[in-house]
PDB file of C-alpha atoms in Angstrom:
ATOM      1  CA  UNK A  21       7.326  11.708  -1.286  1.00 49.00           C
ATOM      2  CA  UNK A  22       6.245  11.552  -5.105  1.00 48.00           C
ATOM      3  CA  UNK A  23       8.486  14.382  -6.992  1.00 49.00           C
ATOM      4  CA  UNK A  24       7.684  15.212 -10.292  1.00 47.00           C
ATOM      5  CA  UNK A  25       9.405  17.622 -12.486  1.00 47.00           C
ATOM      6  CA  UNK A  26       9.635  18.763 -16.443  1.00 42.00           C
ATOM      7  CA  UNK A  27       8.146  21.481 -19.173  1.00 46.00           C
ATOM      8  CA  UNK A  28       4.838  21.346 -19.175  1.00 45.00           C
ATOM      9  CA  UNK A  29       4.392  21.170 -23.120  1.00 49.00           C
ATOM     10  CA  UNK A  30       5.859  17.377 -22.794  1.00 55.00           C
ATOM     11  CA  UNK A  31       2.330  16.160 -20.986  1.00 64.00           C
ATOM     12  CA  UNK A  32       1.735  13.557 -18.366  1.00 74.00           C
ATOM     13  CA  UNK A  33       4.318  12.915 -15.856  1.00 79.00           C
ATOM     14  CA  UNK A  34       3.887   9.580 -14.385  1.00 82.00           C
ATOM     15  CA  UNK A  35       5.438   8.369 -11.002  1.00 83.00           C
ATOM     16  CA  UNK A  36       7.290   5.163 -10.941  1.00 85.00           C
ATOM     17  CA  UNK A  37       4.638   2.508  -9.196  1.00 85.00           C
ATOM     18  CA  UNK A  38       4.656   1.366  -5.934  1.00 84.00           C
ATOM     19  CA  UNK A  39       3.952  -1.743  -4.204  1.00 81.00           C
ATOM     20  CA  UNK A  40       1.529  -1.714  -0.842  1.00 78.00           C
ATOM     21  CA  UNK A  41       2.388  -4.765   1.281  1.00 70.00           C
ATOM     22  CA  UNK A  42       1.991  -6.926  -1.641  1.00 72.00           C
ATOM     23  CA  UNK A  43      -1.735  -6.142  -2.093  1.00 73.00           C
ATOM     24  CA  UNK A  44      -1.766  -3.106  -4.388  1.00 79.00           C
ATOM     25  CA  UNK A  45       0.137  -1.158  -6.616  1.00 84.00           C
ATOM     26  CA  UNK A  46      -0.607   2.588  -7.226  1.00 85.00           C
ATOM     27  CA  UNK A  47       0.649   5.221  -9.140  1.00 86.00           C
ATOM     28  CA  UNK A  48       0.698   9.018  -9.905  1.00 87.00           C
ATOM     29  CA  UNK A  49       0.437  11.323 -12.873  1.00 83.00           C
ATOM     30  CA  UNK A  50       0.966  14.656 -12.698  1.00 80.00           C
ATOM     31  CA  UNK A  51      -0.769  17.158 -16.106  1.00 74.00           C
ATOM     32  CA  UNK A  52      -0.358  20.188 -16.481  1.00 72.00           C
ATOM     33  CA  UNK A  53      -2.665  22.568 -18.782  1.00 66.00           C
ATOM     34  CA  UNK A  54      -1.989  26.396 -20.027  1.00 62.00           C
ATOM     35  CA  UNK A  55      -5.192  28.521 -19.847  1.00 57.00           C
ATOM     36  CA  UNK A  56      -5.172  32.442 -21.468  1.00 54.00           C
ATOM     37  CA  UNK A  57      -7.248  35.104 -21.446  1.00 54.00           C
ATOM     38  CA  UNK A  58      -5.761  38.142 -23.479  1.00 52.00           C
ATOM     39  CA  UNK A  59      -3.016  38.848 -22.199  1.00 57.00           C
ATOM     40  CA  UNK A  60      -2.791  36.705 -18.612  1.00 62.00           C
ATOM     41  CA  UNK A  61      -2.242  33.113 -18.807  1.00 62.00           C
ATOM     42  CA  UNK A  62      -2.116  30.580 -15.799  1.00 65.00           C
ATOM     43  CA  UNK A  63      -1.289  26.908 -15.453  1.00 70.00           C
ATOM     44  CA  UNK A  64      -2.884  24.491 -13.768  1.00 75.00           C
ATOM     45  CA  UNK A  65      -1.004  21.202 -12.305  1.00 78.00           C
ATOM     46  CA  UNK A  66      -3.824  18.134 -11.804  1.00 79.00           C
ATOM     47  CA  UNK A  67      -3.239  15.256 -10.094  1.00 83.00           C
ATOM     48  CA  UNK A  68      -4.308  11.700 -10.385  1.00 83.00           C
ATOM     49  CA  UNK A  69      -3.729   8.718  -8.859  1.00 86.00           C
ATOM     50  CA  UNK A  70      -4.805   4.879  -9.728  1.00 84.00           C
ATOM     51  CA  UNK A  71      -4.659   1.344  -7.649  1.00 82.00           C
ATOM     52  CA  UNK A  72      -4.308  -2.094  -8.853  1.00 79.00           C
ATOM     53  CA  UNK A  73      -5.854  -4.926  -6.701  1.00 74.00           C
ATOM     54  CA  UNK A  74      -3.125  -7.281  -6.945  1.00 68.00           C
ATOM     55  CA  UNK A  75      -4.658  -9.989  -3.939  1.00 62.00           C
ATOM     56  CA  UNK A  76      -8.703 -10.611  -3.195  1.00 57.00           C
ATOM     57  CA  UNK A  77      -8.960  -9.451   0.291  1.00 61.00           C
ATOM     58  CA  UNK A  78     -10.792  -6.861   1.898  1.00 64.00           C
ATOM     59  CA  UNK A  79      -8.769  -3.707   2.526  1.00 70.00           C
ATOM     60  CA  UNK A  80      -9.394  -0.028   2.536  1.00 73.00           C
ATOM     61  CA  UNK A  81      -7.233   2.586   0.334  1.00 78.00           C
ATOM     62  CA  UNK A  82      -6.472   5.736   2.111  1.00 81.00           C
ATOM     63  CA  UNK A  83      -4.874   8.853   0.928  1.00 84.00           C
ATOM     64  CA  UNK A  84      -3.468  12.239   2.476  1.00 86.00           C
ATOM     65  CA  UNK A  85      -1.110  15.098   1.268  1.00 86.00           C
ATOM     66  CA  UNK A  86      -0.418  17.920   2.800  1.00 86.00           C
ATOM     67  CA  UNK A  87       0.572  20.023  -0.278  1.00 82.00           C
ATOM     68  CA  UNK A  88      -2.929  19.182  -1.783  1.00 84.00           C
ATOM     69  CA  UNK A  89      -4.978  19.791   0.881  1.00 85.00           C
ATOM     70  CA  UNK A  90      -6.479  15.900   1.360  1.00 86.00           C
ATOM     71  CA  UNK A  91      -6.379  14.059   4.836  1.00 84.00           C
ATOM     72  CA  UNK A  92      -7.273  10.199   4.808  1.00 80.00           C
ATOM     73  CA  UNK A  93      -9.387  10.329   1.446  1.00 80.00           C
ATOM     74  CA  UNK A  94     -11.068   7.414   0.612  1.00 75.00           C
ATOM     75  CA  UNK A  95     -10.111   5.908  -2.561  1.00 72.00           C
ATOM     76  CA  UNK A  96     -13.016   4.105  -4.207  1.00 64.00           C
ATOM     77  CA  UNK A  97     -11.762   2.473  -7.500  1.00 65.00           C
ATOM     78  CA  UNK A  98      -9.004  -0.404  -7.328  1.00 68.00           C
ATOM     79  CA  UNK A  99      -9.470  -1.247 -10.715  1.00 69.00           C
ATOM     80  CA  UNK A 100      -6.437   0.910 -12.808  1.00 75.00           C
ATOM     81  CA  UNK A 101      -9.080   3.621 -13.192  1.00 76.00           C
ATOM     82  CA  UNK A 102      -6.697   7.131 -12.852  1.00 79.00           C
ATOM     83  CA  UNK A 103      -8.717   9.411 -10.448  1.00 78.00           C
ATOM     84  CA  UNK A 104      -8.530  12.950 -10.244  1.00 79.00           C
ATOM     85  CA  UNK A 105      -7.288  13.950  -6.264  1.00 82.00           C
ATOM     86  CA  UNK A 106      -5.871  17.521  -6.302  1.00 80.00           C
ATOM     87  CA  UNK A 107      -4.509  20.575  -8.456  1.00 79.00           C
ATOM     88  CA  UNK A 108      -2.938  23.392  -7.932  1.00 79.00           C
ATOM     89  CA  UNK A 109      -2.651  26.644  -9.572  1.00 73.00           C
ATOM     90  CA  UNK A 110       0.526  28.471 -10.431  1.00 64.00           C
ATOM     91  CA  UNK A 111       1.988  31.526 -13.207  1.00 54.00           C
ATOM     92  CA  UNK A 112       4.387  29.306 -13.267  1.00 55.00           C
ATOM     93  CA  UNK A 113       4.645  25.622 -12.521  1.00 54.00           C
ATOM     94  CA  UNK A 114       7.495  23.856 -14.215  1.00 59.00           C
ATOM     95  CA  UNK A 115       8.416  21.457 -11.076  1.00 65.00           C
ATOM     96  CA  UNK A 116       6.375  20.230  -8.823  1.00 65.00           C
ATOM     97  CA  UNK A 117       6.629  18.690  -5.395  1.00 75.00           C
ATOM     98  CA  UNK A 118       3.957  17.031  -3.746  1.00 79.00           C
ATOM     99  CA  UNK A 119       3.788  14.654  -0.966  1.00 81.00           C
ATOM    100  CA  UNK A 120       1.498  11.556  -0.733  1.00 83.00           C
ATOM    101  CA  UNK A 121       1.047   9.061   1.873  1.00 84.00           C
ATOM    102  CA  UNK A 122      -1.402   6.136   1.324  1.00 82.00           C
ATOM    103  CA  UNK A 123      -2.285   3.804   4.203  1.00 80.00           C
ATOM    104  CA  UNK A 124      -4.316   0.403   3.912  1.00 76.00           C
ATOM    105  CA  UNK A 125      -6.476  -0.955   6.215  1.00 72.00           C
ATOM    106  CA  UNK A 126      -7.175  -4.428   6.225  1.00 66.00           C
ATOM    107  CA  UNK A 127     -10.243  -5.726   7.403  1.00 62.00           C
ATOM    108  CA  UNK A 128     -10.011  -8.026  10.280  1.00 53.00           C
ATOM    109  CA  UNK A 129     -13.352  -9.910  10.913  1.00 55.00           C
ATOM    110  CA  UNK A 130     -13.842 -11.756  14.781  1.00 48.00           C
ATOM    111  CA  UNK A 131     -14.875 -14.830  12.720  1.00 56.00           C
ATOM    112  CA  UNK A 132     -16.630 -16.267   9.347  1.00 75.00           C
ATOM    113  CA  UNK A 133     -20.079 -17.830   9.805  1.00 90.00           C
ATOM    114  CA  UNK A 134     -19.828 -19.091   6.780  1.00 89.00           C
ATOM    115  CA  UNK A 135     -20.364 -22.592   7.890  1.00 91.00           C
ATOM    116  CA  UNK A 136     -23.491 -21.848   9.670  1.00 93.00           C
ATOM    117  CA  UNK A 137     -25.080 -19.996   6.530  1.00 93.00           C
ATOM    118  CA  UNK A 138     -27.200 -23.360   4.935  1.00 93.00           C
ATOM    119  CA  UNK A 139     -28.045 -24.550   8.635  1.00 92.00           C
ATOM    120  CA  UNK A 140     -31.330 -24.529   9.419  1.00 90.00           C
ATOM    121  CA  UNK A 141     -30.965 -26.625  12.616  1.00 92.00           C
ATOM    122  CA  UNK A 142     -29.472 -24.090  14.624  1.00 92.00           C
ATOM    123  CA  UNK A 143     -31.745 -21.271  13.470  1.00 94.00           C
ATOM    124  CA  UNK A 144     -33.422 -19.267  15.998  1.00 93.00           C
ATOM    125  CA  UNK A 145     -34.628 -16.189  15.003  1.00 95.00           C
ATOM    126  CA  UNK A 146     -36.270 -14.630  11.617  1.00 95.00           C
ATOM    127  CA  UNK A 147     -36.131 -10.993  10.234  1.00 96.00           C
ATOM    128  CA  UNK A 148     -39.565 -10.752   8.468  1.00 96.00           C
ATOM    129  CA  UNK A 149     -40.489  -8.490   5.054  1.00 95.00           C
ATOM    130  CA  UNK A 150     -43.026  -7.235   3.352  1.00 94.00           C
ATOM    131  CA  UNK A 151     -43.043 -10.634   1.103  1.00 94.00           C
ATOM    132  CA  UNK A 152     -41.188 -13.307   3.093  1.00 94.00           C
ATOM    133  CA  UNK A 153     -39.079 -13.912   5.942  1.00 96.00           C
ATOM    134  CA  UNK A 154     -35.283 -14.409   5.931  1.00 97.00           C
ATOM    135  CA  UNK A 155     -34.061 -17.503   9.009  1.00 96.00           C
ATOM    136  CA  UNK A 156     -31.068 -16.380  11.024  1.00 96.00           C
ATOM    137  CA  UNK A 157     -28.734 -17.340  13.939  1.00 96.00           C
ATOM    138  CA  UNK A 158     -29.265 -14.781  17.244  1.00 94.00           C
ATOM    139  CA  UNK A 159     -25.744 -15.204  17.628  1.00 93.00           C
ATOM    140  CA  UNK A 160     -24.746 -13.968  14.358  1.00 95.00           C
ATOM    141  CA  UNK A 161     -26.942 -11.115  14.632  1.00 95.00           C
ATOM    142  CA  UNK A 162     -25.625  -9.933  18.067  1.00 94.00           C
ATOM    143  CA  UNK A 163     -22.002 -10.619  16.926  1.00 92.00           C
ATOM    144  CA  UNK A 164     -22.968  -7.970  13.657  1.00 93.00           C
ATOM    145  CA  UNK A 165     -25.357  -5.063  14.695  1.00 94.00           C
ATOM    146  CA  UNK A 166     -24.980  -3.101  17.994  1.00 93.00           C
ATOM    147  CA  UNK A 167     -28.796  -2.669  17.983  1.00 93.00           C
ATOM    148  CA  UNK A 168     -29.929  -6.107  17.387  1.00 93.00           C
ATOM    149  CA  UNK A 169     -27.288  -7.056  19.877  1.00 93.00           C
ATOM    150  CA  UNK A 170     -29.143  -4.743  22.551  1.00 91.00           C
ATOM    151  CA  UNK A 171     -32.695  -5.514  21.740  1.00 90.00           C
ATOM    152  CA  UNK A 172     -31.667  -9.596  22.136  1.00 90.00           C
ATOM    153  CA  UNK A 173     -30.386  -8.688  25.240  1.00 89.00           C
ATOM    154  CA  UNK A 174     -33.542  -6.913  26.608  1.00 82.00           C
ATOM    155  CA  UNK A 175     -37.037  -8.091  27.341  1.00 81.00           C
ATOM    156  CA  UNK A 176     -38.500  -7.092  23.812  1.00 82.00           C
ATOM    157  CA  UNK A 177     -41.765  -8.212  22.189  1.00 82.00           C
ATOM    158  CA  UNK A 178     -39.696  -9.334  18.976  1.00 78.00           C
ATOM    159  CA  UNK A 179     -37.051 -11.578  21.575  1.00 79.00           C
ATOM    160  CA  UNK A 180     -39.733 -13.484  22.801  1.00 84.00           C
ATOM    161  CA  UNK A 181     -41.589 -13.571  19.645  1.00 88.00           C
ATOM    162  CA  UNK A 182     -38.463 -14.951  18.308  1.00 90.00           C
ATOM    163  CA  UNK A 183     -38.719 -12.599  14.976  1.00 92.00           C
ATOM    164  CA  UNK A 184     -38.942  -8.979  13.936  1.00 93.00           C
ATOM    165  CA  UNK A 185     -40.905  -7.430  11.890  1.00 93.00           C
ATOM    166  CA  UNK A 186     -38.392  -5.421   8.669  1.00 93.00           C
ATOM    167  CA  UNK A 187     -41.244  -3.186   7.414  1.00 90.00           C
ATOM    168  CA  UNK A 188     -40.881  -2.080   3.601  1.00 92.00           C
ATOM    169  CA  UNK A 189     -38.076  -4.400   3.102  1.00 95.00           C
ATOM    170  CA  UNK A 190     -38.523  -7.137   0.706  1.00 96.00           C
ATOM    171  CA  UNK A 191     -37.257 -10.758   1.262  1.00 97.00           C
ATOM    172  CA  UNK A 192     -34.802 -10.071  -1.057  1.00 97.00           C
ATOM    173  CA  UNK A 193     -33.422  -7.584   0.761  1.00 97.00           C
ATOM    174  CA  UNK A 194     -32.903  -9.483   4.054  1.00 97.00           C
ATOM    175  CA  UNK A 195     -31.351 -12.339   1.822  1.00 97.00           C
ATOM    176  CA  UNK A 196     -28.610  -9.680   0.636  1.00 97.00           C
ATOM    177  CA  UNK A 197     -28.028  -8.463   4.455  1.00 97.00           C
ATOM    178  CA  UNK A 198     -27.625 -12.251   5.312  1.00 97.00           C
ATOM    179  CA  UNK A 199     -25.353 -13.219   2.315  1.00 96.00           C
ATOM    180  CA  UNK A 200     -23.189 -10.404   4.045  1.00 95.00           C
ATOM    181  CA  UNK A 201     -23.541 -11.174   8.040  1.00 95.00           C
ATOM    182  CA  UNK A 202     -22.324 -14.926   6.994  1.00 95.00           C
ATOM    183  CA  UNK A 203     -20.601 -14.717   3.709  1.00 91.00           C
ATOM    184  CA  UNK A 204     -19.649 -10.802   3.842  1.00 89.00           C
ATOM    185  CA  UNK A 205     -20.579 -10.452  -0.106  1.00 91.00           C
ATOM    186  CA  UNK A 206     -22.347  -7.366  -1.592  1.00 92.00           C
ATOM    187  CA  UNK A 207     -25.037  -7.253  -4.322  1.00 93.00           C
ATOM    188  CA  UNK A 208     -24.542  -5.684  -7.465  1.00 91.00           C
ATOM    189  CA  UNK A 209     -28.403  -4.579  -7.397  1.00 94.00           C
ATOM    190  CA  UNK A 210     -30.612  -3.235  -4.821  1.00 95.00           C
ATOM    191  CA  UNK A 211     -27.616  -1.459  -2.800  1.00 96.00           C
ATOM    192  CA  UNK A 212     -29.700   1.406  -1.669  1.00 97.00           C
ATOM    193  CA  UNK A 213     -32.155  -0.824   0.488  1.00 97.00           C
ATOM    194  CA  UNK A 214     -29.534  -2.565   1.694  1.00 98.00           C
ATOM    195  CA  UNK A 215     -27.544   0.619   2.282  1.00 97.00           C
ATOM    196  CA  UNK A 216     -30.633   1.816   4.776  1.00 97.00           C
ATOM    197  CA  UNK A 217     -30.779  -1.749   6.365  1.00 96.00           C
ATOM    198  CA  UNK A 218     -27.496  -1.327   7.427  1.00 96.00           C
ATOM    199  CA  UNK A 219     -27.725   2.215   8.739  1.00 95.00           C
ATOM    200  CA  UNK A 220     -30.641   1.080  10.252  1.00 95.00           C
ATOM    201  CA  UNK A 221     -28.928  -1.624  12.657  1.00 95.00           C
ATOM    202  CA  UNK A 222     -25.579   0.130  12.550  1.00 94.00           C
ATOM    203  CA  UNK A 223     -23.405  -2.441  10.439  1.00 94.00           C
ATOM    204  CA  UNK A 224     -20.814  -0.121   9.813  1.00 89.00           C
ATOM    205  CA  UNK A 225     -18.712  -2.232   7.242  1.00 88.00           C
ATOM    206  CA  UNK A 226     -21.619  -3.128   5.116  1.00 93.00           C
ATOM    207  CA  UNK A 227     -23.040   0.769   5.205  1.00 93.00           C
ATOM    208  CA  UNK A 228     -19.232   1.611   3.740  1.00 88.00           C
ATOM    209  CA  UNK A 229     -19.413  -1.006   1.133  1.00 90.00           C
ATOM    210  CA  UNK A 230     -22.755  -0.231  -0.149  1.00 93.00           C
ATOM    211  CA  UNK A 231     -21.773   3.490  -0.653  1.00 92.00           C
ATOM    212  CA  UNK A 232     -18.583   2.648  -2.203  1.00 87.00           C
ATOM    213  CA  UNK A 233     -20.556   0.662  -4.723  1.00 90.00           C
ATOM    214  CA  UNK A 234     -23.083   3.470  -4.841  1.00 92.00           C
ATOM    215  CA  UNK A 235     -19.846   5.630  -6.093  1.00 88.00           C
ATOM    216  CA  UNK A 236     -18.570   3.494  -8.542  1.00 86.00           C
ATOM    217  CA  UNK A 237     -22.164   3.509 -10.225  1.00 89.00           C
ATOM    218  CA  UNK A 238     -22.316   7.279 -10.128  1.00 91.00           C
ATOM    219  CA  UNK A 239     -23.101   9.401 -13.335  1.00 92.00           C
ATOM    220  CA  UNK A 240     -24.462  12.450 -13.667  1.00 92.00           C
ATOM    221  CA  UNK A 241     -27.875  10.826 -14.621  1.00 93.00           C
ATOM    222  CA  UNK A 242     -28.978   9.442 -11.353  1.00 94.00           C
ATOM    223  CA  UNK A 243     -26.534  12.046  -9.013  1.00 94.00           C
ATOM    224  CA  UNK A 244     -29.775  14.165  -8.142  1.00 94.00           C
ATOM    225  CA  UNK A 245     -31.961  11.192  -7.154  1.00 94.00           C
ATOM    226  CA  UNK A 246     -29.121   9.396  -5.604  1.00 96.00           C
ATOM    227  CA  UNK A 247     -28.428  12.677  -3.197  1.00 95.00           C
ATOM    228  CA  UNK A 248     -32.294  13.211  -2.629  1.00 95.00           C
ATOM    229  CA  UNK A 249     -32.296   9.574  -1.342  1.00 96.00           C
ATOM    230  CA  UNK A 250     -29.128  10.347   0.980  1.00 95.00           C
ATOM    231  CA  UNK A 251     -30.863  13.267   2.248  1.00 95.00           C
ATOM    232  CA  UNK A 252     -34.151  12.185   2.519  1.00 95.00           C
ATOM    233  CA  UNK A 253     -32.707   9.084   4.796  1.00 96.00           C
ATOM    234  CA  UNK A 254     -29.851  10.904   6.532  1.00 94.00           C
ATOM    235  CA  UNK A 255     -27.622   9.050   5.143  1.00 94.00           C
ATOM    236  CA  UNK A 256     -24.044  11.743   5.721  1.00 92.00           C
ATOM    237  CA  UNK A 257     -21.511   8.849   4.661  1.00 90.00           C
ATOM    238  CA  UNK A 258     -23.564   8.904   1.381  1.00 93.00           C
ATOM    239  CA  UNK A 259     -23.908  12.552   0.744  1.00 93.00           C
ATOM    240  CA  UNK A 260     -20.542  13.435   1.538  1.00 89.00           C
ATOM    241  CA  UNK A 261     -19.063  10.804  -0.915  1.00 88.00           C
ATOM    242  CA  UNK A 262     -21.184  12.199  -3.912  1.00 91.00           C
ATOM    243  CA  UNK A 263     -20.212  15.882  -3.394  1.00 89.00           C
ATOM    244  CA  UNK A 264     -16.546  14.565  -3.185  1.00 83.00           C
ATOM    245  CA  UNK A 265     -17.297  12.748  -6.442  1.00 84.00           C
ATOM    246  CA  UNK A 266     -18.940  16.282  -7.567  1.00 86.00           C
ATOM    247  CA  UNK A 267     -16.122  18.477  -6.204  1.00 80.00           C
ATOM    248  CA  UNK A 268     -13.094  16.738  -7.560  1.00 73.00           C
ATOM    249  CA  UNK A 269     -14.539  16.731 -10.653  1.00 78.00           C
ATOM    250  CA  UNK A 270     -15.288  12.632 -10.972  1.00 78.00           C
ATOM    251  CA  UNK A 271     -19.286  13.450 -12.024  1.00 85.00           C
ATOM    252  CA  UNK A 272     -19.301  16.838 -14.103  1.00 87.00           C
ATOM    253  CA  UNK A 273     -21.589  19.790 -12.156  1.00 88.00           C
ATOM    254  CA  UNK A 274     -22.295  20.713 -15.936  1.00 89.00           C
ATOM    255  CA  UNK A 275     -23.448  17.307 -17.234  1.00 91.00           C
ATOM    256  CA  UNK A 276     -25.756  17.413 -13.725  1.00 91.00           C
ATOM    257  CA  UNK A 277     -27.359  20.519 -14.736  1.00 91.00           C
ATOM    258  CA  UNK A 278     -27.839  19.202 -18.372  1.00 90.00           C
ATOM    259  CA  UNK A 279     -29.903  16.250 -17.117  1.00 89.00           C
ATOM    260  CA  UNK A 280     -31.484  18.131 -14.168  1.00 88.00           C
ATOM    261  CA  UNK A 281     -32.434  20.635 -17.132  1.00 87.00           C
ATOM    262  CA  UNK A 282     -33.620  17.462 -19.649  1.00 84.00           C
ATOM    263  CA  UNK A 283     -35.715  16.479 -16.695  1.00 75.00           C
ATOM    264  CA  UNK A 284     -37.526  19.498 -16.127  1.00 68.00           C
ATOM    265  CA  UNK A 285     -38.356  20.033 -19.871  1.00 60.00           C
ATOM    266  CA  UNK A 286     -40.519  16.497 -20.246  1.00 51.00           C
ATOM    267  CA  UNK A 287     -43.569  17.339 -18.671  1.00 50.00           C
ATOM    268  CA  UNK A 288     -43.801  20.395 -21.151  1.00 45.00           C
ATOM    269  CA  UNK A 289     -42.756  18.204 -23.586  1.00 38.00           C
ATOM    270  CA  UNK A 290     -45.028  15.617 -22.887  1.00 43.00           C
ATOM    271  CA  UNK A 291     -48.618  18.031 -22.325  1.00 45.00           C
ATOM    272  CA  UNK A 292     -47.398  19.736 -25.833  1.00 40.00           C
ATOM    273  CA  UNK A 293     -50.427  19.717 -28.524  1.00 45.00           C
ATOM    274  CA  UNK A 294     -49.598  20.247 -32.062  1.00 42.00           C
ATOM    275  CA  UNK A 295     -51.958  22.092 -33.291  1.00 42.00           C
ATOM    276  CA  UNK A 296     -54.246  20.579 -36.317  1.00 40.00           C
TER     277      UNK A 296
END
């Protein structure tokens, strides 16, 4: 339970911070702002919340209160970075109490193939793109994707064949889905290829991480395309997280419209003859 009290003319309220099993520390702030109109006024109470990484592992940041309405929120920034997670809306608000409970998951992987990622001795099976092919281990893949797990299993052309065919994926792509199945690393660039690779073959923990990424990188310029790509692809984990990022105020709906707005205007702009 995080209590915070005081006027609200005296600004931020911040929470003492608290340590998460030695891996994190977080923290809340509580603002509160005065709007009027003629005669009526109303406060508003925000709340925000930020997490310091203080180990390298691989964990996930949850985060639920009942008072503001959130249940197991995923928490995308672990950098310091405050993050807006709630308000509420009162005549009146001079104390506040809200509770928060955050929970971490840590990652457990069955193994690292790590040592296996520069063998080529072992190798047994290829995932082929539109400009290369990528060597893997047939273990590796049916330890990581449910569906290459079940095709391996089965009497499929691409078992036999001892490769399968990745159509419009590039080599670099496959080389980013390896780096992950052996080294679990994620690329800084081409996450949305990746992100449908692992949709594709159902690796869960990579989908996750590519979205979170996908988040981190979100401004309102590329918020449209972004959620025309989720759509387009079926992606939910992906849409969801950007209307979050929308509805709690992380992207602005107003700087959206601006661009969506700028966007529309070029083609005028561009076919525009002054005249002589």
């Amino acid at each position: 339970m995080v209590r915070v009290t005081g006027d609200v003319s005296n600004g931020p309220k911040d929470s003492k911070e608290f340590i998460i099993c030695g891996l994190c520390v977080f923290q809340i702030r509580s603002y509160s702002i005065i709007s009027s109109w003629f005669t009526n006024s109303s406060r508003k109470c925000l709340f925000l919340i930020k997490f310091s990484a203080q180990q390298i592992g691989d964990f996930n940041l949850k985060l639920s209160s009942n008072v503001l309405g959130i249940e197991n929120k995923c928490l995308l920034s672990q950098d310091g970075t405050w993050q807006l997670i709630g308000q509420i809306a009162e005549k009146n608000i001079c104390e506040v109490e809200i509770d928060v409970t955050v929970t971490v998951d840590i990652v457990a992987h069955a193994g690292s193939f790590a040592v296996l990622y520069n063998d080529n001795d072992l190798t047994d099976f290829m995932l082929k793109g539109e400009d290369g092919s990528v060597q893997m281990h047939r273990a590796v893949l049916a330890a990581t994707s449910p569906v290459l797990r079940r095709m391996l299993r089965g009497t499929w052309k691409e078992t036999s064949e001892g490769h399968v065919d990745v159509s419009g994926t590039s080599k670099e792509t496959l080389q980013h889905l390896k780096n992950y199945l052996y080294l679990h690393t994620v690329p800084e660039v081409g996450l949305e290829q990746l992100l449908l690779l692992a949709a594709y073959y159902m690796v869960s923990d990579l989908e996750r991480k590519c979205v979170d990424k996908l988040m981190i990188k979100l401004k309102a310029e590329n918020t449209v395309d972004l959620l025309q790509f989720a759509v387009k692809h079926n992606i939910t984990s992906l849409v969801l997280s950007i209307l979050d990022c929308v509805g709690c105020g992380a992207v602005s709906a107003r700087e959206i419209r601006d661009c969506v707005m700028k966007t529309e205007e070029m083609p005028t702009l561009k076919g525009f003859t002054e005249p002589a």
